[in-house]
Protein backbone atom coordinates (compact mmCIF):
# COMPACT_ATOMS: atom_id res chain seq x y z
CA UNK A 1 0.00 0.00 0.00
CA UNK A 2 1.39 3.37 -0.92
CA UNK A 3 1.63 6.26 1.48
CA UNK A 4 -1.09 8.13 -0.42
CA UNK A 5 -3.50 5.19 -0.18
CA UNK A 6 -2.75 4.76 3.51
CA UNK A 7 -3.48 8.45 4.10
CA UNK A 8 -6.80 8.22 2.23
CA UNK A 9 -7.74 5.08 4.20
CA UNK A 10 -6.92 6.80 7.50
CA UNK A 11 -8.99 9.85 6.51
CA UNK A 12 -11.92 7.62 5.53
CA UNK A 13 -11.70 5.80 8.84
CA UNK A 14 -11.58 9.08 10.76
CA UNK A 15 -14.59 10.37 8.79
CA UNK A 16 -16.53 7.19 9.55
CA UNK A 17 -15.77 7.70 13.24
CA UNK A 18 -17.04 11.28 13.13
CA UNK A 19 -20.22 10.18 11.34
CA UNK A 20 -20.78 7.45 13.94
CA UNK A 21 -20.36 9.92 16.80
CA UNK A 22 -22.72 12.38 15.12
CA UNK A 23 -25.31 9.63 14.65
CA UNK A 24 -24.99 8.71 18.34
CA UNK A 25 -25.49 12.34 19.34
CA UNK A 26 -28.58 12.67 17.13
CA UNK A 27 -29.99 9.45 18.61
CA UNK A 28 -29.31 10.66 22.16
CA UNK A 29 -31.03 13.99 21.57
CA UNK A 30 -33.97 12.44 19.73
CA UNK A 31 -34.63 9.42 21.90
CA UNK A 32 -32.66 9.16 25.11
CA UNK A 33 -33.98 12.40 26.63
CA UNK A 34 -37.57 11.34 25.94
CA UNK A 35 -37.64 8.72 28.66
CA UNK A 36 -37.21 8.36 32.34
CA UNK A 37 -38.85 10.16 35.21
CA UNK A 38 -39.17 13.48 33.38
CA UNK A 39 -41.24 11.98 30.54
CA UNK A 40 -43.49 9.96 32.84
CA UNK A 41 -44.06 12.97 35.06
CA UNK A 42 -44.86 15.16 32.04
CA UNK A 43 -47.39 12.54 30.89
CA UNK A 44 -49.14 12.77 34.27
CA UNK A 45 -48.13 9.28 35.35
CA UNK A 46 -47.24 8.51 38.95
CA UNK A 47 -43.55 7.72 39.10
CA UNK A 48 -41.25 6.34 41.75
CA UNK A 49 -37.81 7.88 42.13
CA UNK A 50 -35.27 5.57 40.45
CA UNK A 51 -33.04 3.80 42.96
CA UNK A 52 -29.33 4.54 43.12
CA UNK A 53 -26.29 3.98 45.29
CA UNK A 54 -23.48 6.43 44.57
CA UNK A 55 -20.22 7.49 46.13
CA UNK A 56 -20.54 10.50 48.40
CA UNK A 57 -18.62 13.69 47.74
CA UNK A 58 -19.34 15.33 51.09
CA UNK A 59 -17.81 12.50 53.14
CA UNK A 60 -16.66 8.89 52.89
CA UNK A 61 -18.99 6.11 51.83
CA UNK A 62 -21.96 5.74 49.56
CA UNK A 63 -25.48 7.08 49.71
CA UNK A 64 -28.53 5.33 48.30
CA UNK A 65 -32.11 6.36 47.78
CA UNK A 66 -33.05 3.81 50.44
CA UNK A 67 -30.91 5.72 52.96
CA UNK A 68 -33.20 8.72 52.42
CA UNK A 69 -36.50 6.83 52.59
CA UNK A 70 -39.32 8.79 54.23
CA UNK A 71 -37.64 12.16 53.72
CA UNK A 72 -38.78 14.88 51.33
CA UNK A 73 -36.02 15.37 48.74
CA UNK A 74 -34.98 18.16 46.42
CA UNK A 75 -32.83 16.25 43.91
CA UNK A 76 -30.53 18.59 42.02
CA UNK A 77 -28.32 17.44 39.14
CA UNK A 78 -25.31 19.74 38.70
CA UNK A 79 -21.72 19.98 37.50
CA UNK A 80 -18.83 22.23 38.44
CA UNK A 81 -18.42 23.39 34.83
CA UNK A 82 -22.06 24.56 34.65
CA UNK A 83 -22.45 28.34 35.07
CA UNK A 84 -26.17 28.24 36.08
CA UNK A 85 -25.22 25.58 38.68
CA UNK A 86 -22.85 28.09 40.27
CA UNK A 87 -25.58 30.72 40.31
CA UNK A 88 -28.18 28.45 41.94
CA UNK A 89 -25.88 26.84 44.54
CA UNK A 90 -26.46 29.52 47.22
CA UNK A 91 -30.25 29.15 46.83
CA UNK A 92 -30.07 25.38 47.29
CA UNK A 93 -27.90 25.76 50.39
CA UNK A 94 -30.36 28.32 51.83
CA UNK A 95 -33.23 25.91 51.14
CA UNK A 96 -31.42 23.11 52.96
CA UNK A 97 -30.73 25.34 55.95
CA UNK A 98 -34.25 26.74 56.06
CA UNK A 99 -36.21 23.48 55.74
CA UNK A 100 -33.76 20.91 57.13
CA UNK A 101 -35.47 21.07 60.51
CA UNK A 102 -38.65 19.86 58.80
CA UNK A 103 -36.81 16.85 57.43
CA UNK A 104 -36.18 18.20 53.94
CA UNK A 105 -32.99 17.00 52.29
CA UNK A 106 -31.39 18.71 49.32
CA UNK A 107 -29.47 16.03 47.43
CA UNK A 108 -26.88 17.13 44.92
CA UNK A 109 -25.93 14.70 42.17
CA UNK A 110 -22.73 15.76 40.44
CA UNK A 111 -23.05 14.66 36.84
CA UNK A 112 -20.34 13.98 34.25
CA UNK A 113 -17.67 15.88 36.09
CA UNK A 114 -14.28 15.37 37.67
CA UNK A 115 -14.43 14.41 41.34
CA UNK A 116 -11.77 16.97 42.37
CA UNK A 117 -13.58 19.79 40.52
CA UNK A 118 -16.85 18.83 42.21
CA UNK A 119 -15.26 18.94 45.66
CA UNK A 120 -13.75 22.36 44.94
CA UNK A 121 -17.19 23.57 43.80
CA UNK A 122 -18.79 22.36 47.03
CA UNK A 123 -16.14 24.05 49.13
CA UNK A 124 -16.35 27.30 47.17
CA UNK A 125 -20.10 27.56 47.69
CA UNK A 126 -20.16 26.17 51.23
CA UNK A 127 -22.46 23.28 50.37
CA UNK A 128 -23.27 21.23 53.46
CA UNK A 129 -26.11 19.14 52.07
CA UNK A 130 -25.45 15.58 50.83
CA UNK A 131 -23.78 15.31 47.44
CA UNK A 132 -23.03 12.18 45.43
CA UNK A 133 -20.85 11.56 42.42
CA UNK A 134 -22.29 10.29 39.11
CA UNK A 135 -19.22 10.97 36.99
CA UNK A 136 -20.30 8.65 34.19
CA UNK A 137 -23.88 9.93 34.10
CA UNK A 138 -25.44 6.56 34.99
CA UNK A 139 -28.68 8.21 36.20
CA UNK A 140 -29.25 10.37 33.11
CA UNK A 141 -31.54 7.95 31.27
CA UNK A 142 -33.51 6.84 34.32
CA UNK A 143 -34.29 10.41 35.33
CA UNK A 144 -34.73 11.67 31.74
CA UNK A 145 -32.14 14.37 32.21
CA UNK A 146 -31.65 16.87 29.40
CA UNK A 147 -28.73 18.72 30.95
CA UNK A 148 -27.69 20.56 34.07
CA UNK A 149 -28.94 21.99 36.24
CA UNK A 150 -32.17 20.09 36.63
CA UNK A 151 -34.14 19.69 39.82
CA UNK A 152 -36.74 17.10 40.86
CA UNK A 153 -38.92 16.78 43.96
CA UNK A 154 -39.41 13.45 45.72
CA UNK A 155 -42.10 13.13 48.40
CA UNK A 156 -41.89 11.11 51.60
CA UNK A 157 -43.33 8.06 49.81
CA UNK A 158 -40.54 8.10 47.23
CA UNK A 159 -42.69 9.48 44.39
CA UNK A 160 -41.48 12.23 42.08
CA UNK A 161 -43.98 15.11 42.22
CA UNK A 162 -44.37 18.64 40.95
CA UNK A 163 -42.60 20.07 37.94
CA UNK A 164 -39.12 19.25 36.76
CA UNK A 165 -37.11 22.45 36.92
CA UNK A 166 -34.85 22.84 33.92
CA UNK A 167 -32.28 25.54 34.59
CA UNK A 168 -31.39 27.24 37.82
CA UNK A 169 -33.86 27.22 40.70
CA UNK A 170 -32.89 30.83 41.39
CA UNK A 171 -34.32 32.06 38.08
CA UNK A 172 -37.55 34.06 38.16
CA UNK A 173 -39.17 31.72 35.60
CA UNK A 174 -38.55 28.76 37.94
CA UNK A 175 -39.37 30.41 41.26
CA UNK A 176 -43.04 29.35 41.46
CA UNK A 177 -42.31 25.75 40.51
CA UNK A 178 -39.50 25.59 43.08
CA UNK A 179 -41.69 26.93 45.90
CA UNK A 180 -44.61 24.65 44.93
CA UNK A 181 -42.31 21.63 44.73
CA UNK A 182 -41.01 22.28 48.24
CA UNK A 183 -44.56 22.73 49.56
CA UNK A 184 -45.64 19.45 47.92
CA UNK A 185 -42.88 17.37 49.41
CA UNK A 186 -43.05 18.93 52.86
CA UNK A 187 -46.80 18.33 53.07
CA UNK A 188 -46.54 14.70 51.93
CA UNK A 189 -47.04 11.85 54.36
CA UNK A 190 -45.00 8.64 54.48
XYZ file of N, CA, C and O in Angstrom:
760
model
N 0.864 -1.171 0.000
C 0.000 0.000 0.000
C 0.906 1.227 0.000
O 1.812 1.348 0.803
N 0.590 2.151 -0.840
C 1.387 3.371 -0.922
C 1.007 4.311 0.207
O -0.044 4.167 0.832
N 1.878 5.276 0.421
C 1.628 6.261 1.481
C 0.359 7.054 1.203
O -0.400 7.376 2.123
N 0.108 7.364 -0.058
C -1.092 8.132 -0.424
C -2.356 7.335 -0.116
O -3.336 7.870 0.413
N -2.326 6.032 -0.453
C -3.496 5.191 -0.181
C -3.713 5.035 1.328
O -4.847 5.012 1.801
N -2.649 4.892 2.060
C -2.753 4.765 3.511
C -3.353 6.030 4.118
O -4.173 5.963 5.037
N -2.946 7.176 3.596
C -3.478 8.451 4.095
C -4.971 8.552 3.805
O -5.762 8.949 4.664
N -5.385 8.178 2.596
C -6.804 8.220 2.226
C -7.601 7.252 3.103
O -8.696 7.573 3.577
N -7.055 6.064 3.356
C -7.744 5.084 4.203
C -7.894 5.609 5.632
O -8.956 5.452 6.245
N -6.858 6.238 6.155
C -6.920 6.803 7.503
C -7.952 7.929 7.576
O -8.704 8.034 8.553
N -8.002 8.765 6.546
C -8.986 9.849 6.513
C -10.404 9.292 6.437
O -11.317 9.798 7.097
N -10.597 8.240 5.643
C -11.920 7.619 5.530
C -12.340 7.013 6.859
O -13.502 7.140 7.278
N -11.407 6.380 7.542
C -11.700 5.796 8.844
C -12.044 6.880 9.865
O -12.996 6.734 10.636
N -11.299 7.959 9.856
C -11.581 9.077 10.760
C -12.950 9.670 10.464
O -13.720 9.984 11.376
N -13.281 9.828 9.180
C -14.585 10.374 8.792
C -15.710 9.446 9.242
O -16.749 9.908 9.727
N -15.511 8.148 9.111
C -16.526 7.190 9.554
C -16.739 7.307 11.060
O -17.871 7.223 11.542
N -15.657 7.507 11.800
C -15.771 7.701 13.244
C -16.563 8.942 13.593
O -17.409 8.930 14.494
N -16.308 10.028 12.890
C -17.036 11.275 13.126
C -18.516 11.090 12.810
O -19.388 11.525 13.567
N -18.825 10.430 11.714
C -20.220 10.182 11.335
C -20.904 9.317 12.395
O -22.052 9.579 12.783
N -20.204 8.308 12.905
C -20.784 7.449 13.943
C -21.074 8.243 15.216
O -22.129 8.087 15.827
N -20.141 9.097 15.615
C -20.365 9.925 16.804
C -21.517 10.895 16.599
O -22.321 11.114 17.506
N -21.616 11.476 15.420
C -22.724 12.381 15.116
C -24.054 11.637 15.160
O -25.034 12.132 15.714
N -24.081 10.431 14.617
C -25.308 9.633 14.653
C -25.701 9.307 16.095
O -26.876 9.357 16.454
N -24.717 8.989 16.927
C -24.992 8.714 18.338
C -25.551 9.946 19.041
O -26.502 9.851 19.814
N -24.993 11.097 18.753
C -25.487 12.344 19.335
C -26.928 12.609 18.911
O -27.773 12.948 19.733
N -27.218 12.456 17.633
C -28.582 12.670 17.133
C -29.540 11.696 17.812
O -30.621 12.076 18.253
N -29.140 10.424 17.938
C -29.991 9.454 18.606
C -30.239 9.860 20.047
O -31.367 9.802 20.535
N -29.188 10.274 20.749
C -29.305 10.662 22.161
C -30.283 11.819 22.321
O -31.145 11.803 23.185
N -30.148 12.827 21.483
C -31.032 13.989 21.575
C -32.469 13.611 21.216
O -33.417 14.032 21.870
N -32.627 12.787 20.195
C -33.971 12.444 19.729
C -34.689 11.440 20.616
O -35.899 11.529 20.792
N -33.955 10.491 21.194
C -34.631 9.418 21.902
C -34.295 9.299 23.377
O -35.170 9.044 24.179
N -33.050 9.423 23.727
C -32.663 9.161 25.110
C -33.283 10.144 26.086
O -33.640 9.787 27.180
N -33.426 11.407 25.723
C -33.978 12.404 26.627
C -35.497 12.300 26.742
O -36.095 12.967 27.549
N -36.119 11.455 25.914
C -37.570 11.339 25.937
C -38.071 10.308 26.924
O -39.234 9.992 26.958
N -37.220 9.756 27.743
C -37.636 8.719 28.664
C -37.440 9.134 30.097
O -37.255 10.302 30.418
N -37.492 8.140 30.939
C -37.209 8.360 32.338
C -38.308 9.095 33.082
O -39.429 9.273 32.617
N -37.941 9.491 34.292
C -38.846 10.159 35.210
C -39.478 11.401 34.588
O -40.685 11.616 34.700
N -38.671 12.216 33.936
C -39.174 13.479 33.381
C -40.322 13.246 32.406
O -41.340 13.941 32.456
N -40.193 12.258 31.529
C -41.239 11.980 30.540
C -42.498 11.431 31.201
O -43.617 11.823 30.855
N -42.326 10.527 32.153
C -43.490 9.965 32.842
C -44.224 11.029 33.641
O -45.454 11.071 33.663
N -43.474 11.892 34.288
C -44.063 12.974 35.064
C -44.822 13.939 34.150
O -45.943 14.347 34.458
N -44.217 14.260 33.009
C -44.865 15.162 32.042
C -46.147 14.554 31.484
O -47.086 15.279 31.143
N -46.193 13.225 31.403
C -47.388 12.542 30.894
C -48.448 12.364 31.980
O -49.493 11.775 31.740
N -48.168 12.851 33.184
C -49.140 12.765 34.268
C -49.174 11.418 34.963
O -50.101 11.123 35.704
N -48.173 10.600 34.729
C -48.126 9.278 35.352
C -47.459 9.360 36.722
O -46.519 10.126 36.904
N -47.943 8.568 37.666
C -47.236 8.510 38.949
C -45.904 7.797 38.726
O -45.834 6.818 37.987
N -44.859 8.307 39.345
C -43.547 7.724 39.097
C -42.735 7.674 40.390
O -42.716 8.625 41.160
N -42.132 6.528 40.616
C -41.250 6.343 41.754
C -39.863 6.866 41.382
O -39.429 6.729 40.247
N -39.173 7.423 42.356
C -37.807 7.876 42.127
C -36.934 6.659 41.837
O -37.005 5.665 42.557
N -36.139 6.714 40.776
C -35.267 5.574 40.453
C -34.226 5.340 41.540
O -33.614 6.286 42.033
N -34.026 4.094 41.915
C -33.042 3.797 42.965
C -31.623 4.074 42.482
O -31.340 4.037 41.283
N -30.747 4.335 43.424
C -29.333 4.540 43.118
C -28.528 4.271 44.379
O -29.057 4.275 45.487
N -27.275 4.044 44.211
C -26.293 3.983 45.294
C -25.015 4.552 44.686
O -24.436 3.953 43.776
N -24.627 5.732 45.144
C -23.478 6.425 44.566
C -22.500 6.861 45.643
O -22.879 7.077 46.804
N -21.264 7.030 45.228
C -20.216 7.493 46.126
C -20.509 8.923 46.570
O -20.885 9.775 45.777
N -20.311 9.166 47.847
C -20.538 10.505 48.397
C -19.356 11.409 48.089
O -18.220 10.963 48.053
N -19.656 12.673 47.904
C -18.624 13.694 47.739
C -18.388 14.460 49.025
O -17.317 15.007 49.243
N -19.412 14.532 49.869
C -19.342 15.330 51.089
C -18.670 14.605 52.243
O -18.313 15.234 53.238
N -18.512 13.295 52.131
C -17.806 12.498 53.136
C -17.569 11.111 52.564
O -17.965 10.808 51.449
N -16.959 10.251 53.342
C -16.656 8.890 52.888
C -17.936 8.063 52.785
O -18.912 8.332 53.465
N -17.890 7.053 51.927
C -18.986 6.107 51.826
C -19.874 6.331 50.625
O -19.568 7.123 49.733
N -20.973 5.615 50.628
C -21.964 5.743 49.563
C -23.283 6.191 50.174
O -23.495 6.105 51.374
N -24.146 6.662 49.309
C -25.483 7.081 49.710
C -26.451 6.495 48.694
O -26.217 6.580 47.481
N -27.520 5.904 49.188
C -28.532 5.335 48.304
C -29.866 6.025 48.540
O -30.065 6.671 49.575
N -30.768 5.828 47.616
C -32.115 6.363 47.784
C -32.768 5.739 49.007
O -33.478 6.420 49.750
N -32.495 4.481 49.257
C -33.050 3.813 50.442
C -32.614 4.484 51.738
O -33.366 4.512 52.708
N -31.401 5.023 51.770
C -30.910 5.723 52.963
C -31.746 6.965 53.278
O -31.748 7.444 54.408
N -32.426 7.484 52.273
C -33.199 8.722 52.422
C -34.707 8.456 52.462
O -35.501 9.399 52.387
N -35.086 7.208 52.593
C -36.505 6.829 52.590
C -37.269 7.591 53.666
O -36.797 7.765 54.790
N -38.450 8.070 53.307
C -39.316 8.786 54.231
C -39.023 10.270 54.347
O -39.729 10.985 55.049
N -38.002 10.740 53.653
C -37.644 12.160 53.717
C -38.045 12.867 52.429
O -37.915 12.312 51.343
N -38.523 14.103 52.534
C -38.781 14.878 51.327
C -37.445 15.311 50.725
O -36.572 15.802 51.433
N -37.305 15.109 49.404
C -36.025 15.371 48.736
C -36.148 16.389 47.617
O -37.055 16.313 46.796
N -35.205 17.304 47.589
C -34.980 18.160 46.424
C -33.746 17.567 45.767
O -32.647 17.623 46.321
N -33.927 16.924 44.609
C -32.830 16.249 43.913
C -32.341 17.170 42.796
O -33.071 17.452 41.847
N -31.096 17.613 42.949
C -30.528 18.586 42.017
C -29.321 17.997 41.295
O -28.341 17.622 41.921
N -29.435 17.881 39.966
C -28.323 17.441 39.135
C -27.504 18.666 38.753
O -28.059 19.660 38.272
N -26.186 18.599 38.933
C -25.314 19.742 38.701
C -23.936 19.277 38.240
O -23.635 18.091 38.261
N -23.117 20.236 37.851
C -21.719 19.977 37.497
C -20.921 21.242 37.767
O -21.446 22.356 37.653
N -19.671 21.077 38.108
C -18.830 22.230 38.440
C -18.589 23.141 37.245
O -18.355 24.332 37.409
N -18.664 22.605 36.040
C -18.424 23.385 34.833
C -19.671 24.146 34.359
O -19.607 24.926 33.425
N -20.768 23.984 35.037
C -22.057 24.564 34.650
C -22.248 25.936 35.325
O -22.335 26.014 36.553
N -22.318 26.980 34.525
C -22.452 28.339 35.075
C -23.772 28.518 35.832
O -23.767 29.039 36.948
N -24.930 28.103 35.295
C -26.166 28.238 36.080
C -26.128 27.446 37.392
O -26.773 27.833 38.366
N -25.357 26.363 37.433
C -25.224 25.585 38.679
C -24.528 26.427 39.747
O -24.897 26.372 40.923
N -23.558 27.202 39.334
C -22.854 28.087 40.267
C -23.810 29.148 40.803
O -23.757 29.516 41.979
N -24.660 29.648 39.928
C -25.575 30.719 40.312
C -26.686 30.232 41.239
O -27.165 30.976 42.080
N -27.102 28.966 41.107
C -28.185 28.446 41.943
C -27.698 27.829 43.251
O -28.484 27.613 44.164
N -26.415 27.528 43.360
C -25.880 26.841 44.538
C -26.235 27.540 45.856
O -26.671 26.871 46.797
N -26.086 28.873 45.956
C -26.464 29.522 47.225
C -27.942 29.327 47.573
O -28.291 29.137 48.739
N -28.809 29.331 46.581
C -30.254 29.149 46.832
C -30.540 27.745 47.365
O -31.358 27.559 48.272
N -29.877 26.752 46.811
C -30.071 25.378 47.288
C -29.561 25.220 48.716
O -30.210 24.574 49.539
N -28.429 25.823 49.023
C -27.898 25.761 50.390
C -28.856 26.445 51.363
O -29.135 25.932 52.441
N -29.391 27.609 50.972
C -30.359 28.322 51.826
C -31.603 27.471 52.057
O -32.151 27.444 53.168
N -32.056 26.779 51.022
C -33.230 25.913 51.139
C -32.959 24.791 52.135
O -33.803 24.486 52.989
N -31.804 24.186 52.044
C -31.421 23.109 52.962
C -31.384 23.616 54.406
O -31.897 22.958 55.313
N -30.811 24.773 54.602
C -30.727 25.341 55.954
C -32.104 25.724 56.493
O -32.409 25.505 57.661
N -32.934 26.267 55.625
C -34.252 26.745 56.058
C -35.211 25.606 56.399
O -35.964 25.683 57.376
N -35.212 24.542 55.586
C -36.208 23.483 55.745
C -35.645 22.178 56.312
O -36.390 21.223 56.516
N -34.362 22.131 56.585
C -33.757 20.909 57.126
C -34.398 20.462 58.425
O -34.536 19.262 58.676
N -34.806 21.403 59.252
C -35.466 21.074 60.513
C -36.805 20.391 60.317
O -37.313 19.734 61.235
N -37.385 20.524 59.121
C -38.650 19.862 58.804
C -38.416 18.529 58.086
O -39.345 17.925 57.585
N -37.149 18.127 58.032
C -36.813 16.847 57.425
C -36.391 16.909 55.971
O -35.973 15.901 55.405
N -36.512 18.073 55.355
C -36.184 18.195 53.936
C -34.687 17.988 53.713
O -33.856 18.497 54.468
N -34.372 17.224 52.677
C -32.985 17.001 52.287
C -32.805 17.496 50.857
O -33.568 17.118 49.966
N -31.825 18.358 50.665
C -31.391 18.705 49.319
C -30.313 17.686 48.990
O -29.381 17.472 49.774
N -30.450 17.022 47.872
C -29.473 16.032 47.433
C -28.872 16.488 46.127
O -29.571 16.611 45.120
N -27.583 16.761 46.142
C -26.876 17.129 44.920
C -26.313 15.888 44.254
O -25.727 15.029 44.912
N -26.514 15.793 42.941
C -25.934 14.698 42.170
C -25.024 15.330 41.119
O -25.488 15.933 40.155
N -23.732 15.213 41.360
C -22.733 15.759 40.439
C -22.649 14.830 39.232
O -22.401 13.637 39.365
N -22.821 15.418 38.061
C -23.053 14.664 36.837
C -21.953 14.948 35.820
O -21.640 16.101 35.547
N -21.368 13.908 35.280
C -20.343 13.983 34.245
C -19.320 15.081 34.519
O -19.201 16.054 33.778
N -18.592 14.874 35.583
C -17.670 15.884 36.090
C -16.438 15.164 36.627
O -16.410 13.940 36.723
N -15.437 15.918 36.988
C -14.277 15.372 37.669
C -14.502 15.507 39.165
O -14.940 16.556 39.646
N -14.202 14.456 39.893
C -14.430 14.414 41.341
C -13.755 15.599 42.048
O -14.357 16.253 42.893
N -12.497 15.884 41.714
C -11.766 16.974 42.369
C -12.425 18.325 42.091
O -12.523 19.179 42.985
N -12.895 18.532 40.859
C -13.582 19.787 40.520
C -14.886 19.917 41.305
O -15.236 21.008 41.770
N -15.585 18.814 41.454
C -16.849 18.828 42.206
C -16.603 19.198 43.668
O -17.338 19.998 44.247
N -15.560 18.635 44.256
C -15.262 18.939 45.660
C -14.853 20.404 45.834
O -15.226 21.043 46.827
N -14.098 20.937 44.876
C -13.746 22.364 44.939
C -14.995 23.235 44.836
O -15.124 24.238 45.533
N -15.927 22.861 43.973
C -17.193 23.571 43.803
C -17.949 23.599 45.125
O -18.434 24.645 45.568
N -18.065 22.452 45.763
C -18.791 22.358 47.031
C -18.152 23.232 48.098
O -18.855 23.911 48.850
N -16.843 23.229 48.150
C -16.140 24.047 49.135
C -16.334 25.529 48.837
O -16.610 26.325 49.745
N -16.210 25.896 47.575
C -16.346 27.302 47.168
C -17.699 27.878 47.566
O -17.799 29.021 47.999
N -18.756 27.077 47.416
C -20.101 27.564 47.689
C -20.625 27.147 49.067
O -21.780 27.403 49.391
N -19.778 26.527 49.862
C -20.158 26.172 51.230
C -21.317 25.199 51.304
O -22.170 25.315 52.189
N -21.354 24.236 50.412
C -22.461 23.284 50.375
C -22.305 22.250 51.484
O -21.302 21.539 51.547
N -23.304 22.178 52.344
C -23.273 21.232 53.460
C -24.302 20.115 53.300
O -24.324 19.193 54.112
N -25.137 20.206 52.289
C -26.112 19.142 52.074
C -25.441 17.959 51.358
O -24.376 18.109 50.767
N -26.055 16.771 51.438
C -25.447 15.584 50.832
C -25.251 15.743 49.325
O -26.139 16.243 48.622
N -24.101 15.307 48.864
C -23.781 15.313 47.436
C -23.146 13.985 47.072
O -22.299 13.481 47.807
N -23.573 13.439 45.934
C -23.029 12.181 45.434
C -22.426 12.402 44.056
O -22.715 13.397 43.386
N -21.607 11.451 43.653
C -20.851 11.561 42.415
C -21.355 10.573 41.369
O -21.309 9.363 41.574
N -21.868 11.103 40.255
C -22.288 10.292 39.113
C -21.452 10.726 37.913
O -21.967 11.267 36.941
N -20.164 10.504 38.013
C -19.224 10.970 36.994
C -19.510 10.453 35.605
O -19.288 11.144 34.621
N -20.022 9.239 35.500
C -20.300 8.650 34.192
C -21.705 8.973 33.689
O -22.064 8.626 32.578
N -22.518 9.588 34.524
C -23.881 9.925 34.104
C -24.803 8.717 34.069
O -25.707 8.652 33.234
N -24.641 7.786 34.993
C -25.445 6.562 34.988
C -26.928 6.794 35.264
O -27.764 5.964 34.925
N -27.276 7.932 35.876
C -28.680 8.206 36.199
C -29.409 9.009 35.123
O -30.619 9.193 35.208
N -28.684 9.482 34.131
C -29.250 10.367 33.109
C -30.502 9.779 32.457
O -31.541 10.426 32.397
N -30.408 8.559 31.957
C -31.541 7.948 31.270
C -32.712 7.665 32.184
O -33.864 7.890 31.820
N -32.421 7.186 33.396
C -33.509 6.837 34.322
C -34.291 8.064 34.781
O -35.484 7.981 35.035
N -33.614 9.189 34.901
C -34.291 10.410 35.330
C -34.776 11.231 34.130
O -35.557 12.162 34.303
N -34.319 10.919 32.922
C -34.728 11.670 31.738
C -34.075 13.032 31.664
O -34.654 13.986 31.147
N -32.868 13.105 32.152
C -32.145 14.372 32.207
C -31.840 14.909 30.816
O -31.474 14.166 29.923
N -31.982 16.211 30.667
C -31.653 16.872 29.404
C -30.373 17.676 29.521
O -29.816 18.101 28.530
N -29.939 17.933 30.716
C -28.730 18.718 30.949
C -28.655 19.107 32.409
O -29.351 18.548 33.240
N -27.802 20.062 32.700
C -27.688 20.557 34.072
C -27.782 22.065 34.068
O -27.410 22.695 33.076
N -28.312 22.651 35.104
C -28.937 21.993 36.244
C -30.369 21.566 35.939
O -31.047 22.184 35.124
N -30.772 20.531 36.617
C -32.168 20.093 36.628
C -32.502 19.668 38.044
O -31.670 19.077 38.725
N -33.731 19.964 38.452
C -34.144 19.692 39.822
C -35.478 18.957 39.837
O -36.407 19.317 39.107
N -35.543 17.929 40.682
C -36.737 17.105 40.857
C -37.136 17.141 42.329
O -36.301 17.384 43.201
N -38.401 16.824 42.607
C -38.923 16.776 43.964
C -39.449 15.373 44.243
O -40.249 14.856 43.475
N -38.996 14.798 45.343
C -39.409 13.446 45.725
C -40.102 13.543 47.080
O -39.527 14.055 48.046
N -41.351 13.048 47.136
C -42.098 13.135 48.396
C -41.678 12.039 49.370
O -40.830 11.198 49.061
N -42.279 12.043 50.541
C -41.893 11.109 51.602
C -42.181 9.648 51.246
O -41.642 8.743 51.862
N -43.025 9.422 50.258
C -43.330 8.061 49.812
C -42.385 7.588 48.703
O -42.532 6.478 48.212
N -41.485 8.468 48.272
C -40.540 8.105 47.225
C -41.044 8.362 45.824
O -40.466 7.887 44.849
N -42.124 9.147 45.705
C -42.688 9.482 44.392
C -42.167 10.838 43.939
O -42.070 11.774 44.730
N -41.876 10.947 42.653
C -41.477 12.228 42.085
C -42.748 13.024 41.826
O -43.698 12.522 41.223
N -42.779 14.266 42.308
C -43.976 15.109 42.220
C -43.596 16.496 41.713
O -42.420 16.856 41.664
N -44.600 17.266 41.382
C -44.371 18.642 40.947
C -43.791 18.710 39.552
O -43.880 17.759 38.776
N -43.207 19.846 39.255
C -42.602 20.069 37.943
C -41.104 19.839 38.003
O -40.453 20.153 39.000
N -40.562 19.327 36.910
C -39.115 19.254 36.763
C -38.635 20.660 36.447
O -39.182 21.328 35.571
N -37.643 21.117 37.168
C -37.107 22.454 36.917
C -35.867 22.315 36.050
O -34.864 21.725 36.468
N -35.967 22.841 34.852
C -34.845 22.844 33.922
C -34.220 24.225 33.989
O -34.882 25.227 33.741
N -32.950 24.264 34.359
C -32.280 25.541 34.586
C -32.216 25.817 36.077
O -32.693 25.033 36.897
N -31.607 26.908 36.413
C -31.394 27.245 37.824
C -32.671 27.484 38.599
O -33.602 28.107 38.102
N -32.695 27.017 39.841
C -33.861 27.219 40.701
C -33.982 28.675 41.134
O -35.043 29.113 41.573
N -32.915 29.424 40.984
C -32.893 30.828 41.390
C -33.536 31.744 40.342
O -33.797 32.905 40.627
N -33.788 31.231 39.152
C -34.323 32.056 38.075
C -35.791 32.388 38.314
O -36.562 31.548 38.787
N -36.175 33.603 37.956
C -37.550 34.060 38.161
C -38.557 33.117 37.501
O -39.597 32.818 38.068
N -38.237 32.607 36.321
C -39.169 31.718 35.605
C -39.381 30.391 36.327
O -40.359 29.694 36.088
N -38.454 30.023 37.218
C -38.549 28.758 37.943
C -38.979 28.918 39.395
O -39.193 27.926 40.086
N -39.097 30.134 39.848
C -39.372 30.408 41.264
C -40.662 29.747 41.750
O -40.670 29.078 42.777
N -41.761 29.935 41.028
C -43.044 29.354 41.464
C -42.983 27.832 41.533
O -43.469 27.231 42.493
N -42.398 27.208 40.523
C -42.305 25.749 40.508
C -41.433 25.248 41.651
O -41.727 24.208 42.252
N -40.383 25.989 41.986
C -39.497 25.589 43.078
C -40.243 25.658 44.418
O -40.225 24.705 45.198
N -40.940 26.759 44.654
C -41.688 26.929 45.904
C -42.791 25.874 46.004
O -42.972 25.243 47.046
N -43.533 25.647 44.918
C -44.611 24.651 44.928
C -44.058 23.246 45.148
O -44.675 22.437 45.859
N -42.920 22.944 44.542
C -42.312 21.625 44.725
C -41.939 21.382 46.183
O -42.188 20.301 46.732
N -41.373 22.405 46.819
C -41.007 22.279 48.238
C -42.257 22.100 49.093
O -42.299 21.242 49.985
N -43.308 22.878 48.811
C -44.556 22.728 49.561
C -45.136 21.336 49.406
O -45.621 20.738 50.377
N -45.110 20.799 48.186
C -45.644 19.452 47.924
C -44.925 18.386 48.743
O -45.554 17.530 49.359
N -43.610 18.435 48.729
C -42.877 17.367 49.405
C -42.906 17.520 50.924
O -42.929 16.514 51.634
N -42.966 18.750 51.413
C -43.052 18.929 52.863
C -44.415 18.509 53.409
O -44.513 18.039 54.544
N -45.458 18.684 52.614
C -46.804 18.332 53.072
C -47.145 16.858 52.854
O -48.197 16.402 53.291
N -46.256 16.116 52.201
C -46.539 14.700 51.933
C -46.410 13.885 53.219
O -45.726 14.253 54.143
N -47.111 12.765 53.217
C -47.041 11.851 54.360
C -46.363 10.557 53.925
O -46.516 10.137 52.773
N -45.672 9.908 54.853
C -44.998 8.639 54.484
C -45.959 7.507 54.201
O -47.084 7.526 54.501
